[in-house]
PDB file of C-alpha atoms in Angstrom:
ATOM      1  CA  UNK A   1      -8.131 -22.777 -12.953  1.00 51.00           C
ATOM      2  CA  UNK A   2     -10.710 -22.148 -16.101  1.00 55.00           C
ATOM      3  CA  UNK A   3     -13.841 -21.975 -15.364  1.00 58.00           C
ATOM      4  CA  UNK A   4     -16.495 -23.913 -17.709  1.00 57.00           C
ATOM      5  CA  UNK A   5     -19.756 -22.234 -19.841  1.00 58.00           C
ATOM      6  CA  UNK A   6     -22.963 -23.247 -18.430  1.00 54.00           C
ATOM      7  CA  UNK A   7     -24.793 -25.920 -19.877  1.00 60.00           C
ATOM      8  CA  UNK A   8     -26.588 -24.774 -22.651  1.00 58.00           C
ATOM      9  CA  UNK A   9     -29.471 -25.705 -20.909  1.00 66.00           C
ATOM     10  CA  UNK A  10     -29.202 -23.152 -18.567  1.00 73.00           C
ATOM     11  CA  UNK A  11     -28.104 -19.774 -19.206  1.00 82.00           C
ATOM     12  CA  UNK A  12     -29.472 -17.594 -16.572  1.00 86.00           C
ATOM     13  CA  UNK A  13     -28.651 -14.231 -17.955  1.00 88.00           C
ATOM     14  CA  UNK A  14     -30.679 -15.744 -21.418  1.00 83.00           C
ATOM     15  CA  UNK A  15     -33.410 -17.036 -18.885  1.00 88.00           C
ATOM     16  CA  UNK A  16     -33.509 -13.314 -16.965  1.00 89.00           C
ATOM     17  CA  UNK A  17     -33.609 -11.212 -20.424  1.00 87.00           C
ATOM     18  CA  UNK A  18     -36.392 -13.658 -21.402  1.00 88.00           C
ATOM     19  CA  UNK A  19     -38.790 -13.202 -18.294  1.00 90.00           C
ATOM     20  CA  UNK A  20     -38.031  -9.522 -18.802  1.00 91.00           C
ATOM     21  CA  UNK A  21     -38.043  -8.724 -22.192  1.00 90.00           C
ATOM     22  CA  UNK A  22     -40.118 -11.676 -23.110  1.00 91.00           C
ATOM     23  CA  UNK A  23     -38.399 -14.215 -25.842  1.00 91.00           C
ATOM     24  CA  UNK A  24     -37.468 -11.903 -29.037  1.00 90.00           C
ATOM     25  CA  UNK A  25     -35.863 -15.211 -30.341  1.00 89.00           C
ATOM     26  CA  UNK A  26     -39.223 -17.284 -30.542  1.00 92.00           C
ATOM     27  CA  UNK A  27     -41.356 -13.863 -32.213  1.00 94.00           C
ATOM     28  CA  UNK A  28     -38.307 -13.501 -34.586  1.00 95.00           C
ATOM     29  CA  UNK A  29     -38.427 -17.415 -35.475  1.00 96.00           C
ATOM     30  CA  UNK A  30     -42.455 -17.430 -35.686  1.00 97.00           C
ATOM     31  CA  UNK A  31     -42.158 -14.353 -38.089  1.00 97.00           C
ATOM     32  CA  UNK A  32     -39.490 -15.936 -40.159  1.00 97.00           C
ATOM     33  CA  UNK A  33     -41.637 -19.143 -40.196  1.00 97.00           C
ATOM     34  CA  UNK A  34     -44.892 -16.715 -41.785  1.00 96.00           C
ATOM     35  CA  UNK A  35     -42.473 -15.072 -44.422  1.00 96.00           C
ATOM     36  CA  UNK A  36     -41.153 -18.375 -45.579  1.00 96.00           C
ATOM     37  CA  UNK A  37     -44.841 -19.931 -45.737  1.00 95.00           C
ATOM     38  CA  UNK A  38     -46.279 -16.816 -47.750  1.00 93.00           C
ATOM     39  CA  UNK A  39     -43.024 -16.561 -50.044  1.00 94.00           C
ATOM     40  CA  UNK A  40     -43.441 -20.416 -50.625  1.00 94.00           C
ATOM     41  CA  UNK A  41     -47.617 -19.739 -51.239  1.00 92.00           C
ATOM     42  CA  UNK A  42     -46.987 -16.765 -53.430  1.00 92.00           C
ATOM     43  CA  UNK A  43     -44.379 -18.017 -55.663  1.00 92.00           C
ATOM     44  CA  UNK A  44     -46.741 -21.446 -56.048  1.00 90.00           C
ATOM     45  CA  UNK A  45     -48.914 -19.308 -57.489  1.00 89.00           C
ATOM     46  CA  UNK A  46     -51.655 -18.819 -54.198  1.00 81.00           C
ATOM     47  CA  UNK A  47     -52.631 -15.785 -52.951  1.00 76.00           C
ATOM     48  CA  UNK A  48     -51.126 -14.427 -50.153  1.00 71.00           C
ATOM     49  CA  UNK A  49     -53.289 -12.427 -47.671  1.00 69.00           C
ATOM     50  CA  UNK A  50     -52.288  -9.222 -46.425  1.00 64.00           C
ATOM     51  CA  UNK A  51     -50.737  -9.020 -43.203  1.00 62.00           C
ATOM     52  CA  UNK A  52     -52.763  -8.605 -39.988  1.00 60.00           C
ATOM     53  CA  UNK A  53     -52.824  -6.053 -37.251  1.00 58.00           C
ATOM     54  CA  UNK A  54     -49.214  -6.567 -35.247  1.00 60.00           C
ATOM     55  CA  UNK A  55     -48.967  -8.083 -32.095  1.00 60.00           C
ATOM     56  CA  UNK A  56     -47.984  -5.854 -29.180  1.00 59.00           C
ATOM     57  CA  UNK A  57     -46.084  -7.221 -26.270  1.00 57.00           C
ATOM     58  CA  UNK A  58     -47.116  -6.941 -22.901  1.00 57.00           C
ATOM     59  CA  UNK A  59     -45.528  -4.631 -20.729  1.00 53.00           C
ATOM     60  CA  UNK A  60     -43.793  -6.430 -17.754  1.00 48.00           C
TER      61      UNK A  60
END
């Protein structure tokens, strides 16, 4: 007998790491998202403002 993947839905060691580490994922995604918005301002010929302090994750 095989036995199936969980739903993709629910991955509990995903949804463990996440509560622990907090979702590295999402911050990578939200950082891609703010390089791809200043690239597209800067080559349009806007300024693009310097970066600001960096966030710090909480400790869990």
């Amino acid at each position: 007998m095989t036995s199936h993947p969980p739903a993709a839905d629910h991955l509990p060691v995903y949804d463990g790491l996440v509560r622990e580490r907090g979702d590295v994922v999402a911050e990578v995604r939200e950082v891609a998202e703010q390089a791809l918005d200043e690239a597209r301002r800067g080559l349009a010929g806007h300024p693009v403002s310097s970066p600001g302090p960096r966030r710090e994750r909480a400790a869990g």
